Each structure stands twice: as structure tokens, then as C-alpha cells.
Coordinates of C-alpha atoms and ligand atoms in Angstrom, one line a residue:
X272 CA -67.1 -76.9 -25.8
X273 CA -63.4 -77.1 -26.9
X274 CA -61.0 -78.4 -24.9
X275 CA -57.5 -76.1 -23.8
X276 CA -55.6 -79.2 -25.3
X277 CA -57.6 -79.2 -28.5
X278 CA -57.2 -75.7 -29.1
X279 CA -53.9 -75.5 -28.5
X280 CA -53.0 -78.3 -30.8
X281 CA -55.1 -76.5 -33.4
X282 CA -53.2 -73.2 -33.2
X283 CA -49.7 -75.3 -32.6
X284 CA -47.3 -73.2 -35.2
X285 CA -49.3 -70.6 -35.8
X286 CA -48.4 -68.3 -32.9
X287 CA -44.5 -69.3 -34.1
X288 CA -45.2 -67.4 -36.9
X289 CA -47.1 -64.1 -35.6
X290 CA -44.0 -64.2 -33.4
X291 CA -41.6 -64.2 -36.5
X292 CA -43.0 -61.0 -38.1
X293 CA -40.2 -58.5 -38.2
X294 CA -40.7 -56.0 -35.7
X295 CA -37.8 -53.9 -37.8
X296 CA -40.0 -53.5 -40.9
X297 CA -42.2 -51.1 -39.7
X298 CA -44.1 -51.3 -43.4
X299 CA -44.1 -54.6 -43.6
X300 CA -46.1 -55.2 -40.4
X301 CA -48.5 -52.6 -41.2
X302 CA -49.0 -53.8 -45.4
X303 CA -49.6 -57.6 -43.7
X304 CA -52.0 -56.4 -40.5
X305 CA -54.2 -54.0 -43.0
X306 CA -55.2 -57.3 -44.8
X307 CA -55.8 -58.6 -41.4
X308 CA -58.9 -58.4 -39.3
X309 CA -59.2 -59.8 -35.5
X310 CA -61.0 -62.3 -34.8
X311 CA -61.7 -62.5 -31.1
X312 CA -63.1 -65.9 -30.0
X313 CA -64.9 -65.8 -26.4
X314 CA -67.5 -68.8 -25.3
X315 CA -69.2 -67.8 -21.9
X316 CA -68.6 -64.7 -20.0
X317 CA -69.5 -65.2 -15.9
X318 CA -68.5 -66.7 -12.5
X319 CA -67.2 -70.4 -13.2
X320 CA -63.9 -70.8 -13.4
X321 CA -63.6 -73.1 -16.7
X322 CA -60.8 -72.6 -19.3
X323 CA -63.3 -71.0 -21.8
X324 CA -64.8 -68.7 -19.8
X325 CA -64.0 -65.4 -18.5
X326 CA -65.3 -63.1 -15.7
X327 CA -67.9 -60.3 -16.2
X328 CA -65.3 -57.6 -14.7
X329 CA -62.9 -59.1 -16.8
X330 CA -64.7 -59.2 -19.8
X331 CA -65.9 -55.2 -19.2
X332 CA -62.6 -54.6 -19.1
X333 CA -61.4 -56.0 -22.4
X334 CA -64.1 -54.2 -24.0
X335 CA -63.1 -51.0 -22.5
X336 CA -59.3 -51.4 -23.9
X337 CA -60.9 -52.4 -27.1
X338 CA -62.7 -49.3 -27.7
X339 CA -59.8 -46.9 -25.5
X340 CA -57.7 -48.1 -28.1
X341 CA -59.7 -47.3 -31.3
X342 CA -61.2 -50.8 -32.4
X343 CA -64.2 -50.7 -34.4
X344 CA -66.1 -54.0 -34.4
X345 CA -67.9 -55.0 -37.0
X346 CA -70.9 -56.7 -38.0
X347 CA -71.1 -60.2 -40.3
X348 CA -72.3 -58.4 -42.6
X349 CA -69.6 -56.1 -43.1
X350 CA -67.5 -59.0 -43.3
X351 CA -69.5 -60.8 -45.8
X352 CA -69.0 -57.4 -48.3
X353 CA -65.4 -57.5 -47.4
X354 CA -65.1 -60.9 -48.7
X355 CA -67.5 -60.1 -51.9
X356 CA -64.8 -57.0 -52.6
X357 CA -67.9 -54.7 -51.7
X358 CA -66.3 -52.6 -48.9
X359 CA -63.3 -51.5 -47.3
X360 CA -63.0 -52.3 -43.2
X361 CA -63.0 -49.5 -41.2
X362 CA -59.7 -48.7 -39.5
X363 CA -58.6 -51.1 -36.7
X364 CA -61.9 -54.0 -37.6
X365 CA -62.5 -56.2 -34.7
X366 CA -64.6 -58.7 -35.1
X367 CA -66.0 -60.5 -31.7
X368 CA -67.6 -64.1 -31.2
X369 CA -69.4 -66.6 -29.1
X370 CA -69.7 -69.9 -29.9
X371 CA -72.1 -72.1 -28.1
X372 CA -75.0 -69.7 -27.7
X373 CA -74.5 -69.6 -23.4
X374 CA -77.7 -67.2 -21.2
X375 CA -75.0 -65.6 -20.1
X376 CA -73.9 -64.5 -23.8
X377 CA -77.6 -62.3 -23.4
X378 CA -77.4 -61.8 -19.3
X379 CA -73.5 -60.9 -18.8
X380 CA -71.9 -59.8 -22.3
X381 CA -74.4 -58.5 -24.5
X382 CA -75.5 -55.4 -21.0
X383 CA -71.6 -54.2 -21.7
X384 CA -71.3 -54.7 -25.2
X385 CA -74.7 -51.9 -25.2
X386 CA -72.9 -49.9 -22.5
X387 CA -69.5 -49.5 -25.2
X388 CA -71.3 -49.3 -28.3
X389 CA -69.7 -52.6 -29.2
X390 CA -71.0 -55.0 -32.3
X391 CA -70.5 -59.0 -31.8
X392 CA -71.6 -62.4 -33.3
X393 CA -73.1 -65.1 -31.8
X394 CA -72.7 -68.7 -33.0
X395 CA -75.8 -71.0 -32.1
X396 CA -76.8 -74.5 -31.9
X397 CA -79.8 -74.6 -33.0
X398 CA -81.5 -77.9 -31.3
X399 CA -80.3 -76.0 -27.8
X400 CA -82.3 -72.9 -28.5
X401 CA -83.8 -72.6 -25.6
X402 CA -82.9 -74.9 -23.6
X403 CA -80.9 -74.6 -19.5
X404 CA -78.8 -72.3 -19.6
X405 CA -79.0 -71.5 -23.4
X406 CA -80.7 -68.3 -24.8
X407 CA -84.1 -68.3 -25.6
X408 CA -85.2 -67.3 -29.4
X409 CA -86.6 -63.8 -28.2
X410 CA -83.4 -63.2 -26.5
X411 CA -81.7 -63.3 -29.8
X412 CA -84.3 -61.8 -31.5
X413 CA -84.1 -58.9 -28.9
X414 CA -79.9 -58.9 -29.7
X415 CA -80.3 -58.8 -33.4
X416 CA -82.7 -55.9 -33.3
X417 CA -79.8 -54.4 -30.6
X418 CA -77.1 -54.6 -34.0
X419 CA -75.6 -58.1 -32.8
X420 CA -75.0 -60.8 -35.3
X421 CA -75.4 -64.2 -35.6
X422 CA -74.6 -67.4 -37.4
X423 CA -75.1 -71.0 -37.1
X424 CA -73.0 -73.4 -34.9
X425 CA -74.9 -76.4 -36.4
X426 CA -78.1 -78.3 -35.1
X427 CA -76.3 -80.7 -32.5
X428 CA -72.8 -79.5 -32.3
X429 CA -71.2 -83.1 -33.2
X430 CA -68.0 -82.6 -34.7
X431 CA -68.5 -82.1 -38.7
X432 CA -65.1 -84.3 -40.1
X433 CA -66.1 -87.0 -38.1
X434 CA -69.9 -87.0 -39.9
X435 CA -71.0 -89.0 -43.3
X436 CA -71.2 -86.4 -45.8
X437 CA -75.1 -86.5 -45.7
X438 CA -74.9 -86.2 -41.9
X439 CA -72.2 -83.1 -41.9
X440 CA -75.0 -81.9 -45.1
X441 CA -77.9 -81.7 -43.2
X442 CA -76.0 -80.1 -39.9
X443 CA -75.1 -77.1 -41.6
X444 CA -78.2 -76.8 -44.0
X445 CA -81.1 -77.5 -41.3
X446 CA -79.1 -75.2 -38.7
X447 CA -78.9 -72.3 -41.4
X448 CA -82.6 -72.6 -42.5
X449 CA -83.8 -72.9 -38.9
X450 CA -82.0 -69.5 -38.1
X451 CA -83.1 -67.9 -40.9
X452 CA -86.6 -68.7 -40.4
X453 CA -86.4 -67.7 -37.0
X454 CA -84.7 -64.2 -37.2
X455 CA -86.3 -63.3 -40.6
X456 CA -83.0 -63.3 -42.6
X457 CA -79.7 -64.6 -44.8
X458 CA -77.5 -66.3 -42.2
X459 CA -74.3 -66.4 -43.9
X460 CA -71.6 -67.6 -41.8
X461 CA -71.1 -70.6 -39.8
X462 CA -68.8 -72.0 -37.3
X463 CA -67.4 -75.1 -37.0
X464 CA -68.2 -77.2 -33.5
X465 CA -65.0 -77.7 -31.4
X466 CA -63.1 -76.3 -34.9
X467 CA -63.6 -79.7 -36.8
X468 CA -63.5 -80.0 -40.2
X469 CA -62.5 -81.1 -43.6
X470 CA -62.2 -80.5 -47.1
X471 CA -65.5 -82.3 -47.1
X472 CA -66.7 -79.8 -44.5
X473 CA -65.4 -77.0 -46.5
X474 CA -67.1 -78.0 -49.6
X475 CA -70.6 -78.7 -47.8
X476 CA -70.7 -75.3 -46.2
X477 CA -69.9 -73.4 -49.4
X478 CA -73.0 -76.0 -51.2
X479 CA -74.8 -75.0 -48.3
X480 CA -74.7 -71.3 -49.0
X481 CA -72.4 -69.9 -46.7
X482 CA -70.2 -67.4 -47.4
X483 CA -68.0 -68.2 -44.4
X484 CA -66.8 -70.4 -41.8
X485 CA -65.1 -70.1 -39.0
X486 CA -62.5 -72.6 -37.1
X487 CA -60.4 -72.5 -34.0
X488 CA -57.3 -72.3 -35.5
X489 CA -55.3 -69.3 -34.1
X490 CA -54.4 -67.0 -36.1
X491 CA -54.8 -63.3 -37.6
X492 CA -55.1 -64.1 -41.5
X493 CA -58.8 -64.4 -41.7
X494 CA -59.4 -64.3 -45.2
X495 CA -56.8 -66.6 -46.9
X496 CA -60.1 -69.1 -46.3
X497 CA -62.6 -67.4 -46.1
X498 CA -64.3 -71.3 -45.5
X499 CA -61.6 -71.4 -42.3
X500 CA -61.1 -68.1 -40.8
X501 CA -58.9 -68.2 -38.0
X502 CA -59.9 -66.4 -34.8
X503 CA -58.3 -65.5 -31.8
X504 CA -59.5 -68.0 -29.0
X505 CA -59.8 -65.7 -25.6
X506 CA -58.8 -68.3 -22.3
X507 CA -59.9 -67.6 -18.3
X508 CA -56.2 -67.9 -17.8
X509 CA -55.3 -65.1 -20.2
X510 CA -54.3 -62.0 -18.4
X511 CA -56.0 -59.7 -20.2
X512 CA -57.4 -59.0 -24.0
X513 CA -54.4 -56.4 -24.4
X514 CA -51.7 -59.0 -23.5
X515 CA -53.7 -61.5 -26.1
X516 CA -53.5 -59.2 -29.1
X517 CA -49.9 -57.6 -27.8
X518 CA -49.0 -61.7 -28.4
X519 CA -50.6 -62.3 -31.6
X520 CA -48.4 -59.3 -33.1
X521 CA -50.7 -56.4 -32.5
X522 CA -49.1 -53.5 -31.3
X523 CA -51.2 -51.0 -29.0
X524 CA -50.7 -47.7 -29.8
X525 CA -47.3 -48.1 -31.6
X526 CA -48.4 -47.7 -35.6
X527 CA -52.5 -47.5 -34.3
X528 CA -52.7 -44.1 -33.2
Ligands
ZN809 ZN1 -68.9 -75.0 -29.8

């Protein structure tokens, strides 16, 4: 639910940058990407032909080069104890999510995602739980108890900086108590509908009890804010995941293996 226009004027700069990393100073790229961690943003996986979603075959397929290549995804827990100081990433973290909470998030991604032993988190509005097209709360329930994550993509998906702070309040709040009711534990991290927010925004999350939040601002340096992690939006017109993280700076294979 993001335009391409939107996101790309969201990440505008940012892939300037990643571009701009010295690709002479072999130690420096290394020292900056090991406090670095992936952040892979995918929205529907199946047949339509939208900018924010991608096929089934092609999706398969960036899971296979993700775990060929020796990513280890992670769960938002692990994430949450990185923040905290708790725990140290495993080499090459990935972490992988869907915002929006599409079926075919449970019919078409979470089948391959089994198949490669592959962890991901799930962003859901909570008043479309169930609804067309939507996944149902067992579904989740049945991916949670399958290692998947999730977090809340607030109750009605209006964008937040645009709300009255009691409005913006009760988005993030009721979403998070509604998820935690229904899956029987802390949700922690939230993310951000069509990657709106303020400093407002920022402040009612952390009031709110989460630990993080997650925008659509491109970019690899997820915890400078850990109440605006950037992630990695993934396009239908994107060749392929490797070409994506070859792009933002990661080198396959070069310093990995
Ligand atoms: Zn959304």
C-alpha cells in the first residue's frame, strides 16, 4: 500500500550514499556492514503484476540465493536482544518483512519460507484480520507456531504523521494489544503504514512500548533508530534479490565466504 513514487522519494539520497562506500577499503566496508543488518521489505508474493508484488517463482528464487549464499534470517526477537545489547547477530543476519498482512503472505511465501528453513516477519493491520484476501487469525497463529514473526502495522493503516496525537496513540496501542491478545505474547515492533511518521510518531511508539519501528526509508543502517529502521523495499520490476543487495553495497561472495 505504498506507492513506487512514494518510496522512491523516501529512499531519494540514500542509495547515493550506499553507492559512495569505498570499494578500495576492504576494512572499511566490512567494520560498517558488520553493524549492518538487511532489512528486506516484500508486500505480496503471487500472480498480479503490481509494483509491490513479486511472483511465486521469483520469490523461491530469492530465497534460494539467500540461503546458497549463507544468510541467516532472523527472528524479531533476535533483533529486539540486539538492540537491548543482549546478543550478537549471527553472521550474514537477514531480516525479512511483509507489510500489509496479504493470504498470499500464508498461501504463496510462508510454503517456501518452510521448504528453506527461512525466518520472516509479518506486519498486520489489525481491523483487516480476516478479512478478503487477508490472513485469517489461525493462519497466523499456525505461522507463529511455524517460527515466523510478527508485529503490528496499526488498526486501520491511515498514515500516522497525518493523525492527532490521540488518534496516531490509539493506532499503535489498540493494534499492539489486539496482537498480543490474539497470539498470546509481547509484540514489540511496529511498522509504520505507507512509511509515515514523525517525531510525534516516534515518541508515541516508544510510550506505546515498542522497542522498534520500522519505515520505508531505503537503507542498510537499521539501528542508528532503532524507532526508524530502514529496510530494503523489494519491487516486481527488480531483477532479482541478488542484483537488489549487489546495489545496496552488498557484495556476494567477495568478503562473505
Ligand atoms: Zn502498509
Amino acid at each position: 500500500m505504498l506507492t513506487r513514487r512514494q518510496f522512491l522519494k523516501s529512499g531519494a539520497g540514500v542509495l547515493g550514499a550506499a553507492a559512495g562506500l569505498s570499494f578500495f577499503s576492504a576494512s572499511g566496508i566490512i567494520d560498517q556492514f558488520s553493524q549492518s543488518l538487511p532489512v528486506l521489505l516484500y508486500h505480496r508474493v503471487g500472480p498480479e503484476s503490481d509494483d509491490l508484488t513479486v511472483s511465486t517463482e521469483r520469490f523461491a528464487e530469492d530465497m534460494a540465493y539467500l540461503a546458497r549464499e549463507g544468510y541467516h534470517t532472523i527472528s524479531l526477537d533476535q533483533v529486539g536482544q540486539q538492540i537491548r545489547g543482549a546478543i550478537k547477530l549471527p553472521e550474514k543476519p537477514v531480516l525479512i518483512t511483509f507489510d500489509d498482512g496479504y493470504l498470499d503472505n500464508y498461501t504463496n511465501a510462508f510454503p517456501i519460507l518452510q521448504n528453506f528453513g527461512l525466518q520472516a516477519s509479518f506486519y498486520l493491520i489489525t481491523g483487516m484480520i480476516g478479512q478478503v484476501n487477508r490472513m485469517s487469525a489461525a493462519q497466523v497463529r499456525e505461522m507463529q507456531a511455524a517460527g515466523m514473526s510478527f508485529g503490528s502495522h496499526t488498526v486501520t493503516h491511515r498514515p500516522l504523521a497525518g493523525l492527532t496525537p490521540n488518534e496516531a496513540a490509539a493506532e499503535l496501542n489498540n493494534s499492539k494489544t489486539w496482537l498480543e491478545q490474539m497470539l498470546g505474547r509481547e509484540i514489540a515492533f511496529t511498522a509504520y503504514p505507507c512509511g509515515s511518521f514523525s517525531a510525534q510518531t516516534l515518541r508515541l511508539a516508544a510510550e506505546a512500548g515498542y522497542i522498534g519501528g520500522f519505515s520505508t526509508r531505503s537503507g542498510l543502517a537499521a539501528f542508528r533508530n532503532r524507532l526508524a529502521i530502514r529496510r530494503i523495499p523489494i519491487f516486481h520490476f527488480d531483477r532479482s534479490i541478488a542484483y537488489v543487495m549487489l546495489k545496496k553495497g552488498f557484495l556476494p561472495t567477495l568478503f562473505g565466504q
